Coordinates of C-alpha atoms and ligand atoms in Angstrom, one line a residue:
M1 CA 41.5 -16.2 -22.5
A2 CA 39.4 -18.5 -20.3
N3 CA 35.6 -18.4 -21.4
Y4 CA 33.7 -17.3 -18.2
K5 CA 29.8 -17.5 -18.0
Y6 CA 29.5 -13.9 -17.0
D7 CA 31.8 -10.7 -17.6
V8 CA 31.0 -9.8 -13.8
V9 CA 29.0 -10.9 -10.8
V10 CA 27.7 -8.7 -8.3
I11 CA 27.1 -10.3 -4.8
G12 CA 24.3 -8.4 -2.8
S13 CA 21.6 -6.5 -4.3
G14 CA 21.8 -3.2 -1.9
P15 CA 21.9 0.2 -3.3
G16 CA 25.5 -0.5 -4.0
G17 CA 25.1 -3.8 -5.6
Y18 CA 22.0 -3.3 -7.7
V19 CA 23.2 0.1 -9.0
A20 CA 26.6 -1.4 -9.6
A21 CA 24.7 -4.0 -11.9
I22 CA 22.8 -1.7 -13.9
R23 CA 25.8 0.3 -14.8
C24 CA 27.7 -2.7 -15.8
A25 CA 25.0 -3.7 -18.0
Q26 CA 24.8 -0.4 -19.3
L27 CA 28.4 -0.7 -20.4
G28 CA 27.7 -4.0 -22.3
M29 CA 29.1 -6.2 -19.6
K30 CA 27.1 -9.7 -19.2
T31 CA 26.0 -9.3 -15.7
A32 CA 24.6 -11.5 -12.8
I33 CA 23.5 -10.5 -9.2
V34 CA 23.1 -12.7 -6.5
E35 CA 20.9 -12.2 -3.4
K36 CA 20.8 -14.2 -0.3
Y37 CA 17.1 -13.4 0.5
D38 CA 14.6 -14.7 -1.9
N39 CA 12.6 -12.2 -4.1
K40 CA 14.0 -9.3 -2.0
L41 CA 16.2 -7.2 -4.0
G42 CA 17.2 -3.7 -2.3
G43 CA 19.5 -4.9 0.4
T44 CA 19.2 -3.2 3.7
C45 CA 18.3 0.2 2.2
L46 CA 15.0 -0.9 0.6
N47 CA 13.8 -3.7 2.9
V48 CA 14.9 -2.6 6.8
G49 CA 16.6 0.6 6.2
C50 CA 16.2 3.9 4.3
I51 CA 12.7 3.4 2.7
P52 CA 10.9 1.6 5.5
S53 CA 12.2 3.9 8.1
K54 CA 11.4 7.0 6.0
A55 CA 7.7 5.6 5.5
L56 CA 7.1 5.5 9.3
L57 CA 8.9 8.8 9.7
D58 CA 6.4 10.1 7.4
S59 CA 3.2 8.5 8.8
S60 CA 4.2 9.5 12.5
E61 CA 4.7 13.0 11.5
H62 CA 1.3 13.1 10.0
F63 CA 0.0 12.1 13.4
Y64 CA 2.1 14.3 15.6
N65 CA 1.1 17.3 13.3
A66 CA -2.5 16.1 13.4
S67 CA -2.5 16.2 17.2
H68 CA -0.1 18.9 18.0
T69 CA -0.2 21.5 15.3
F70 CA -3.5 21.4 13.2
K71 CA -5.4 23.0 16.0
T72 CA -3.2 26.1 15.6
H73 CA -3.9 26.0 12.0
G74 CA -7.5 25.9 12.3
I75 CA -8.0 22.2 12.0
E76 CA -9.9 20.5 14.6
L77 CA -10.2 16.7 14.4
D78 CA -12.0 14.4 17.3
N79 CA -11.0 11.0 18.3
L80 CA -7.3 10.9 16.6
K81 CA -5.9 7.7 17.2
V82 CA -3.0 5.5 15.9
N83 CA -3.7 2.4 14.1
L84 CA -0.1 0.9 14.2
P85 CA -0.9 -2.3 11.9
Q86 CA -2.2 0.1 9.1
M87 CA 0.9 2.1 9.6
I88 CA 3.3 -0.8 9.3
A89 CA 1.0 -2.3 6.2
R90 CA 1.4 0.8 4.6
K91 CA 5.1 1.0 5.2
E92 CA 5.3 -2.7 3.7
D93 CA 3.5 -1.6 0.6
V94 CA 6.1 1.3 0.0
V95 CA 8.9 -1.4 0.4
N96 CA 7.4 -3.9 -1.8
K97 CA 6.6 -1.4 -4.7
T98 CA 10.2 -0.2 -4.5
V99 CA 11.6 -3.6 -4.3
D100 CA 9.6 -4.5 -7.4
G101 CA 11.0 -1.4 -9.1
V102 CA 14.5 -3.0 -8.8
K103 CA 13.4 -6.3 -9.9
F104 CA 12.0 -4.4 -13.1
L105 CA 15.2 -2.6 -13.5
M106 CA 17.1 -6.1 -13.6
K107 CA 14.7 -7.5 -16.1
K108 CA 15.2 -4.1 -18.0
N109 CA 18.8 -4.2 -18.1
K110 CA 19.2 -8.1 -18.9
I111 CA 20.8 -8.9 -15.5
D112 CA 20.3 -12.5 -14.6
V113 CA 19.1 -12.6 -10.9
Y114 CA 20.1 -15.7 -8.7
Y115 CA 18.4 -15.8 -5.1
G116 CA 20.6 -17.5 -2.6
M117 CA 24.0 -17.1 -0.4
G118 CA 26.5 -16.6 -2.7
S119 CA 30.2 -17.8 -1.8
F120 CA 33.4 -18.1 -3.6
I121 CA 34.7 -21.4 -4.6
D122 CA 38.0 -19.7 -5.9
A123 CA 38.9 -16.3 -7.3
N124 CA 36.7 -17.0 -10.7
N125 CA 34.1 -19.3 -9.4
L126 CA 30.9 -18.5 -7.3
K127 CA 28.5 -20.9 -5.7
V128 CA 24.7 -20.0 -5.0
S129 CA 23.3 -21.9 -2.2
K130 CA 19.4 -21.7 -2.5
S131 CA 16.8 -21.7 0.3
D132 CA 15.6 -25.2 -1.3
K133 CA 18.9 -26.5 -0.4
S134 CA 19.9 -26.8 -4.2
E135 CA 23.3 -25.3 -5.5
E136 CA 24.1 -23.6 -8.7
T137 CA 27.9 -22.7 -9.7
F138 CA 29.0 -20.2 -12.5
S139 CA 32.3 -18.7 -13.4
F140 CA 33.0 -15.2 -13.6
A141 CA 35.7 -12.8 -15.1
K142 CA 35.1 -9.9 -12.4
A143 CA 33.1 -9.8 -9.4
I144 CA 31.9 -6.9 -7.0
I145 CA 31.1 -7.7 -3.5
A146 CA 28.6 -5.5 -2.1
T147 CA 27.4 -7.6 0.9
G148 CA 26.6 -4.5 3.1
S149 CA 26.3 -4.6 6.9
K150 CA 24.2 -6.0 9.8
P151 CA 23.5 -4.5 13.3
F152 CA 26.2 -4.4 15.7
S153 CA 25.6 -5.1 19.4
L154 CA 27.6 -5.1 22.7
P155 CA 28.7 -8.3 24.5
S156 CA 26.8 -7.2 27.5
I157 CA 23.5 -6.9 25.6
P158 CA 21.8 -9.9 24.1
I159 CA 19.4 -9.0 21.5
D160 CA 16.4 -11.3 21.8
K161 CA 14.6 -9.5 19.1
E162 CA 11.6 -9.1 21.0
R163 CA 12.1 -6.7 23.7
I164 CA 16.0 -6.0 23.4
I165 CA 15.8 -5.1 19.6
T166 CA 17.4 -3.8 16.5
S167 CA 16.3 -1.3 13.9
T168 CA 14.9 -4.4 11.8
E169 CA 12.5 -5.4 14.5
A170 CA 11.8 -1.8 15.4
L171 CA 10.3 -1.5 11.9
V172 CA 7.5 -4.1 12.6
L173 CA 6.4 -3.7 16.0
K174 CA 3.0 -4.5 16.9
E175 CA 2.2 -2.1 19.6
V176 CA 3.6 1.4 20.6
P177 CA 6.1 1.1 23.4
K178 CA 4.9 2.9 26.5
H179 CA 8.7 3.4 27.5
L180 CA 11.2 2.9 24.4
L181 CA 15.0 2.9 25.6
V182 CA 17.4 3.6 23.0
I183 CA 21.1 2.8 23.4
G184 CA 22.8 5.0 21.2
G185 CA 22.3 8.8 20.1
G186 CA 23.3 8.4 16.4
V187 CA 21.1 8.6 13.4
I188 CA 19.1 5.5 13.4
G189 CA 18.5 5.9 17.1
L190 CA 17.0 9.2 16.7
E191 CA 15.2 8.5 13.7
I192 CA 13.3 5.5 15.0
G193 CA 13.1 7.2 18.7
S194 CA 11.4 10.0 16.7
V195 CA 9.0 7.6 15.1
Y196 CA 7.7 6.2 18.7
A197 CA 7.7 9.2 20.5
R198 CA 5.6 11.0 18.0
L199 CA 3.1 8.0 18.4
G200 CA 3.2 8.5 22.2
S201 CA 6.2 6.7 23.6
K202 CA 8.3 8.0 26.2
V203 CA 11.8 7.9 24.9
S204 CA 15.1 7.8 26.6
V205 CA 18.4 7.8 24.7
I206 CA 21.3 6.4 26.4
E207 CA 24.5 7.7 24.6
F208 CA 28.3 7.0 25.9
A209 CA 29.7 10.3 24.0
D210 CA 28.9 13.6 25.2
S211 CA 27.1 14.7 22.2
L212 CA 24.5 13.1 19.8
I213 CA 25.0 12.3 16.3
G214 CA 28.8 12.3 17.0
S215 CA 30.4 12.4 13.4
M216 CA 28.5 15.8 12.7
D217 CA 29.2 19.1 13.6
L218 CA 29.0 19.9 17.1
D219 CA 26.2 22.5 16.7
L220 CA 23.9 20.0 15.2
G221 CA 24.0 17.6 17.7
K222 CA 23.4 20.3 20.3
E223 CA 20.1 21.9 18.4
I224 CA 18.7 18.4 18.0
Q225 CA 19.0 17.5 21.3
K226 CA 17.3 20.7 22.4
V227 CA 14.4 20.3 19.8
L228 CA 13.7 16.7 20.4
K229 CA 13.5 17.3 24.2
K230 CA 11.3 20.3 23.6
H231 CA 8.8 19.0 21.0
L232 CA 8.8 15.2 21.7
G233 CA 9.8 15.0 25.5
F234 CA 13.0 13.0 24.8
E235 CA 15.0 12.3 27.7
F236 CA 18.8 12.1 27.1
F237 CA 21.7 10.4 29.2
L238 CA 24.9 11.4 27.9
K239 CA 28.2 10.4 28.8
H240 CA 26.6 7.1 30.1
K241 CA 28.2 3.6 29.5
V242 CA 25.5 0.9 29.1
V243 CA 26.7 -2.1 31.2
S244 CA 23.7 -4.5 30.9
A245 CA 20.2 -4.6 29.6
E246 CA 17.9 -7.6 30.4
N247 CA 14.2 -8.7 29.4
K248 CA 12.4 -10.3 32.2
D249 CA 8.7 -10.9 31.6
G250 CA 8.4 -8.0 29.0
I251 CA 10.1 -5.4 31.2
V252 CA 13.7 -4.4 30.1
T253 CA 16.1 -3.2 32.8
L254 CA 19.0 -1.2 31.5
K255 CA 22.0 -0.3 33.8
A256 CA 24.3 2.2 32.8
E257 CA 27.4 3.8 34.3
N258 CA 27.7 7.6 34.3
D259 CA 31.0 9.9 34.0
K260 CA 31.1 9.9 37.9
G261 CA 31.2 6.0 38.1
E262 CA 27.5 5.8 39.2
I263 CA 25.3 3.0 38.1
V264 CA 22.0 4.7 36.7
T265 CA 19.0 2.2 36.3
L266 CA 16.2 2.6 33.6
E267 CA 13.1 0.3 32.9
G268 CA 11.3 0.0 29.6
D269 CA 9.2 -2.1 27.7
Y270 CA 11.2 -2.2 24.7
C271 CA 15.2 -1.2 24.3
L272 CA 16.6 -0.5 20.8
V273 CA 20.3 -1.3 20.3
S274 CA 21.4 1.0 17.8
V275 CA 25.1 1.4 18.5
G276 CA 26.2 0.9 14.8
R277 CA 26.6 -1.7 12.1
R278 CA 29.3 -4.3 11.3
P279 CA 30.6 -5.2 7.8
Y280 CA 28.8 -8.4 6.7
T281 CA 31.0 -11.2 5.0
D282 CA 29.6 -14.2 6.9
N283 CA 29.8 -17.4 4.4
L284 CA 30.9 -15.6 1.7
G285 CA 34.1 -17.8 1.4
L286 CA 36.7 -14.9 1.1
E287 CA 39.4 -17.0 2.0
N288 CA 38.6 -19.2 -1.3
A289 CA 39.1 -16.4 -3.4
G290 CA 42.1 -14.9 -1.3
V291 CA 40.3 -11.7 -0.4
I292 CA 41.6 -10.2 2.8
K293 CA 39.8 -7.7 5.4
D294 CA 41.2 -5.2 7.7
E295 CA 41.4 -5.3 11.3
R296 CA 37.9 -4.0 11.8
G297 CA 36.5 -6.8 9.3
K298 CA 35.9 -4.5 6.6
I299 CA 37.0 -5.5 3.0
S300 CA 40.4 -3.8 2.3
V301 CA 40.4 -2.0 -1.1
N302 CA 42.8 0.4 -3.0
E303 CA 41.6 3.7 -4.6
K304 CA 39.9 1.9 -7.3
L305 CA 37.9 0.0 -5.1
Q306 CA 39.9 -3.3 -5.8
T307 CA 40.7 -5.8 -3.3
N308 CA 43.8 -7.4 -3.1
I309 CA 42.6 -9.7 -5.8
P310 CA 42.6 -7.1 -8.6
H311 CA 39.6 -8.5 -10.6
I312 CA 37.5 -8.5 -7.4
Y313 CA 36.2 -5.3 -6.1
A314 CA 34.2 -4.2 -3.1
I315 CA 31.7 -1.4 -2.4
G316 CA 29.4 0.0 0.2
D317 CA 29.0 -0.7 3.8
V318 CA 31.4 -3.6 3.7
I319 CA 34.2 -1.5 2.9
K320 CA 35.5 1.6 4.6
G321 CA 33.7 5.1 4.7
A322 CA 30.3 6.2 5.8
M323 CA 27.6 3.7 5.9
L324 CA 25.4 5.4 3.7
A325 CA 23.1 4.3 0.5
H326 CA 24.0 7.1 -1.7
K327 CA 27.8 6.5 -0.8
A328 CA 27.3 2.6 -1.7
S329 CA 25.6 3.5 -5.1
E330 CA 28.3 6.0 -6.2
E331 CA 31.0 3.3 -5.5
G332 CA 28.7 0.9 -7.5
V333 CA 28.8 3.3 -10.7
F334 CA 32.5 3.9 -9.9
V335 CA 33.4 0.5 -10.1
A336 CA 31.5 -0.4 -13.3
E337 CA 33.0 2.5 -15.0
T338 CA 36.5 1.6 -13.8
M339 CA 36.0 -1.9 -15.0
A340 CA 35.0 -0.5 -18.6
G341 CA 38.3 1.4 -18.6
Q342 CA 36.8 5.0 -17.7
H343 CA 38.4 7.2 -15.2
P344 CA 35.4 8.2 -12.6
H345 CA 35.8 10.0 -9.7
I346 CA 34.2 10.3 -6.3
N347 CA 34.6 13.3 -3.9
Y348 CA 34.3 11.5 -0.5
N349 CA 34.6 15.0 1.1
L350 CA 31.3 15.9 -0.5
I351 CA 28.8 12.8 0.2
P352 CA 26.2 14.5 2.3
G353 CA 25.0 13.0 5.5
V354 CA 21.3 13.4 6.6
V355 CA 19.4 12.6 9.8
Y356 CA 15.2 12.5 9.0
T357 CA 14.4 13.6 12.3
W358 CA 11.9 16.8 12.5
P359 CA 13.6 19.2 12.1
E360 CA 15.9 17.4 9.4
V361 CA 19.7 17.8 10.1
A362 CA 21.7 17.5 7.2
A363 CA 25.6 18.6 6.5
V364 CA 28.4 18.3 3.7
G365 CA 31.9 19.0 4.0
Q366 CA 34.1 19.8 7.0
T367 CA 32.9 20.3 10.3
E368 CA 34.1 23.3 12.4
Q369 CA 35.9 21.0 14.7
E370 CA 37.7 19.6 11.8
L371 CA 38.9 22.8 10.4
I372 CA 40.1 23.8 13.9
K373 CA 41.9 20.6 14.3
N374 CA 43.3 21.1 11.0
N375 CA 44.5 24.6 11.6
I376 CA 42.4 25.8 8.5
P377 CA 41.6 29.6 8.9
Y378 CA 37.6 29.8 8.3
K379 CA 35.1 32.3 8.9
K380 CA 31.3 31.4 9.4
G381 CA 27.7 32.6 8.9
S382 CA 24.6 31.3 10.6
F383 CA 21.2 32.1 9.9
P384 CA 17.9 30.8 12.0
F385 CA 14.9 29.5 10.3
M386 CA 13.1 31.6 12.7
A387 CA 13.9 34.6 10.5
I388 CA 12.5 32.8 7.5
G389 CA 9.0 33.9 6.2
R390 CA 8.5 30.6 4.8
A391 CA 9.2 28.7 8.1
R392 CA 6.6 31.2 9.9
A393 CA 4.1 30.2 7.5
S394 CA 4.5 26.4 8.3
M395 CA 5.4 26.7 11.9
D396 CA 8.9 25.3 11.5
L397 CA 10.8 27.8 13.3
D398 CA 13.7 25.5 15.0
G399 CA 17.1 25.4 13.7
F400 CA 19.6 27.0 11.5
V401 CA 22.0 27.0 8.4
K402 CA 25.8 27.5 9.2
I403 CA 28.1 28.0 6.5
L404 CA 31.9 27.7 6.9
A405 CA 34.3 29.3 4.3
H406 CA 37.9 29.8 4.0
K407 CA 39.2 33.0 5.5
D408 CA 40.9 34.1 2.8
T409 CA 39.7 32.7 -0.6
D410 CA 36.0 32.4 0.6
E411 CA 35.9 29.1 -0.8
I412 CA 32.8 27.0 1.2
L413 CA 34.5 24.4 3.3
G414 CA 31.4 23.1 5.1
V415 CA 27.7 23.5 5.2
H416 CA 25.7 22.4 8.3
M417 CA 21.9 22.8 8.7
I418 CA 19.1 21.7 10.9
G419 CA 15.6 22.8 10.0
P420 CA 12.7 22.1 7.8
R421 CA 13.4 19.9 4.4
C422 CA 17.1 20.4 5.1
A423 CA 17.5 16.8 3.6
D424 CA 16.7 18.2 0.2
I425 CA 18.0 21.6 0.8
I426 CA 21.4 20.1 1.5
A427 CA 21.7 19.3 -2.4
E428 CA 22.3 23.0 -3.1
A429 CA 25.5 23.1 -0.9
V430 CA 26.9 20.0 -2.6
V431 CA 26.4 21.4 -6.1
A432 CA 28.0 24.4 -4.7
M433 CA 30.9 22.8 -3.2
E434 CA 31.4 20.6 -6.3
F435 CA 32.0 23.6 -8.3
R436 CA 34.2 25.1 -5.5
A437 CA 31.8 28.0 -5.0
S438 CA 32.5 30.9 -2.7
A439 CA 30.2 31.8 0.3
E440 CA 29.6 35.0 -1.7
D441 CA 28.4 32.9 -4.8
L442 CA 25.8 31.4 -2.8
G443 CA 24.8 34.7 -1.3
V444 CA 24.3 36.4 -4.5
F445 CA 22.5 33.7 -6.5
S446 CA 18.8 34.4 -6.7
H447 CA 16.7 32.0 -4.1
A448 CA 12.8 31.8 -4.6
H449 CA 11.0 33.7 -2.0
P450 CA 9.2 32.3 0.2
T451 CA 11.2 29.1 0.4
F452 CA 13.4 27.7 3.3
T453 CA 16.3 27.8 1.0
E454 CA 16.5 31.6 1.7
A455 CA 18.2 30.7 5.1
V456 CA 21.1 29.4 3.0
K457 CA 21.5 32.5 1.0
E458 CA 21.4 34.5 4.3
A459 CA 23.8 32.2 6.0
A460 CA 26.1 32.5 3.0
L461 CA 25.8 36.3 3.2
A462 CA 26.6 36.4 6.9
A463 CA 29.8 34.2 6.1
T464 CA 30.6 36.4 3.3
G465 CA 31.1 39.3 5.9
N466 CA 28.0 40.3 7.9
R467 CA 26.0 40.9 5.0
A468 CA 22.9 38.9 6.0
L469 CA 19.6 41.1 4.9
H470 CA 17.1 39.7 7.4
M471 CA 18.8 39.6 10.7
Ligands
FAD501 C1 17.3 1.5 9.9 C2 18.2 2.3 8.9 C3 18.1 3.3 8.1 C4 18.6 3.9 7.5 N1 18.4 4.9 6.8 C5 19.3 5.5 5.7 C6 19.0 6.8 4.9 O1 18.1 7.4 5.3 N2 20.0 7.0 4.1 C7 21.3 6.2 3.9 O2 21.8 6.8 2.9 N3 21.5 5.3 4.4 C8 20.5 4.7 5.3 N4 20.6 3.7 6.1 C9 22.1 3.0 5.8 C10 22.0 2.2 4.3 O3 20.8 1.1 4.5 C11 23.2 1.4 4.1 O4 24.2 2.3 4.1 C12 23.1 0.8 2.6 O5 22.1 -0.2 2.6 C13 24.5 0.0 2.3 O6 24.2 -0.5 1.0 P1 25.1 -1.8 0.5 O7 24.6 -1.9 -0.8 O8 26.3 -1.6 1.0 O9 24.7 -3.0 1.5 P2 23.1 -3.6 1.9 O10 22.1 -2.3 1.6 O11 23.3 -4.1 3.4 O12 23.0 -4.7 0.9 C14 23.6 -5.7 1.1 C15 22.8 -6.9 0.5 O13 23.5 -8.3 0.3 C16 23.2 -9.6 0.5 N5 24.0 -10.1 0.8 C17 25.0 -10.3 1.8 N6 25.7 -11.6 1.9 C18 25.6 -12.3 0.9 C19 25.7 -13.3 0.4 N7 26.8 -14.0 0.5 N8 25.3 -13.7 -0.9 C20 24.3 -13.1 -1.6 N9 23.8 -11.9 -0.9 C21 24.3 -11.6 0.0 C22 22.2 -9.0 1.8 O14 21.0 -9.9 2.0 C23 21.6 -7.7 1.4 O15 20.5 -7.6 0.6 C24 19.9 3.0 7.0 C25 20.3 2.0 7.6 C26 19.4 1.4 8.5 C27 19.4 0.1 9.3

C-alpha cells in the first residue's frame, strides 16, 4: 500500500472542515487542514457569517431596547447614541476570540494546519499555494472538500463593495446607512437589515417572491413581515424583480419591475445584495482529481458524502442541501466516522433553520405547505406568545408556536415558531422529533413556569385536540 503523508486532508476550515478534522483526529487519523486565508480558521461562519452577524445583532438589539423599551421598564437614559466603530470593534474581538478557539482545538488534536490555497495535483496529492508565493505539496490517502460558498450576485447588479455590497462588507460599515436597500428577503437580508434598522436606518427590502424567508412555513414569513414593519419601520416590495442597481457618487439607484410590469425606482445610500450564495470551488483543481460537479456547480456526492472519486468526500455549503453551519458540522462528523468504518446517520429532515431577527424565527420538520402538497393528513395547534406570562414580563408579545402533527398517529411532523428566544427553544422540538414524539407527549411534559417554552406545551396541547389551557 502507498505511503501517504496524511491519512486525511481537509480543505477548508469552516464549521464543516474544522469539525471534520477534529473528529478524524479523535478517531486516530493523521490529519491536516488547509485554509486559504492566513491565520483565519473558522471559514465564513466564524469570520464573516454566523458569529459576526450575531454579535452585531446583539449590540443593535441593546441599542434598540435602550432607545425604545427601557423607558417603559422605568429606566431613563439621556444622550443615547451609537458608536459604530466600537460596535464593529467588539464584533471583531468576538470573532478573533472564536477563531483563536479553533486554532487551539487544532493544536490540541495534533492537526497540521497549512495556510494557503489548496488545489489537487491529482487524486492523492495536494498543492498549497501560500500568500508569500511559496508552495508546498503533500500526499493523502483520503480528502474532505469543505470549501464552502461565496455570495452570489445577479448579472445586472455589479457589486462594487463600497455602496453595492454583500453581507461581508455590511459587517464592517463605517457609518449607519440613511437608507439601506436590501435585495432579497431571505435570512441574511432580514438579519442585516434588522441590525441597521435598529441603529436608525430606513430599510427597504425588495424581494422577487410573494413572501419573505421563502423556504420556511408561510405563516412565519407573514408574521415576520408584520413585525419588522411595525417595530422597525421596514418597507417591503414583494413580487418585485430588481432589474438594475447603480452607484453614482454615493447614491444607489435601484430599479425593480413589479408584477404589473411597472418599473419602481428606489434610492438609497447603500444596497445590500443578499440573493443567496454559490458553492465555492475556484482554483481547487477538481479536474486534476477527476471530481465532478452538478449542473448548479455543487460537488456531487452520494449518501455517504463520497464524490465520484470514492476516497474524496465533500461536505457543507459546497454540496447539496441547506447552507447552514450546523448542517456542515454534522456532515463533517458523519464523514470522519464513515471513514473510520462506523455507521453514522444524519436526519436531514430534522436540521433546524433559524432567523436571528427579533422576534427570532425557528423551524424544524415539514411546513404546512409541504404536508398539503404531499397529501399527508395533519392537524395543527398554534399558541401566541401574547398569552404567556413570561413574554408579558419581558414585553415580547409578538409571534406564536405552531405544531403540525399527523392526523391519525399524532406524531409531530413540523414545528414552526416566531417569538422570543425561539432560536434556542427549537432544540426541544428537534429532540422530540428525533424520538418521534407525539404532540400529546410534548403537551404533557412539564415545562418550567414562567418560561417562553410554555408556548410549545400549549401549542402541542392545542394540536392534540383543543386542549390548550391558557386560550
Ligand atoms: C452573514 C451570514 C450569516 C450567517 N449566519 C448563519 C447562522 O446564524 N447560522 C448558520 O447555521 N449559518 C449561517 N450562515 C451560513 C454559514 O456561514 C455557512 O453555512 C457555513 O459557514 C458553511 O460552512 P462550510 O464549512 O461548508 O464552509 P465555509 O464556512 O464557507 O468555509 C469554507 C472555508 O474554505 C476555505 N477555502 C475555500 N477554498 C479553499 C481552497 N481551495 N483551499 C483552502 N481553503 C479554501 C475558505 O476560505 C473558507 O474558510 C451565515 C452566512 C452568512 C454569510
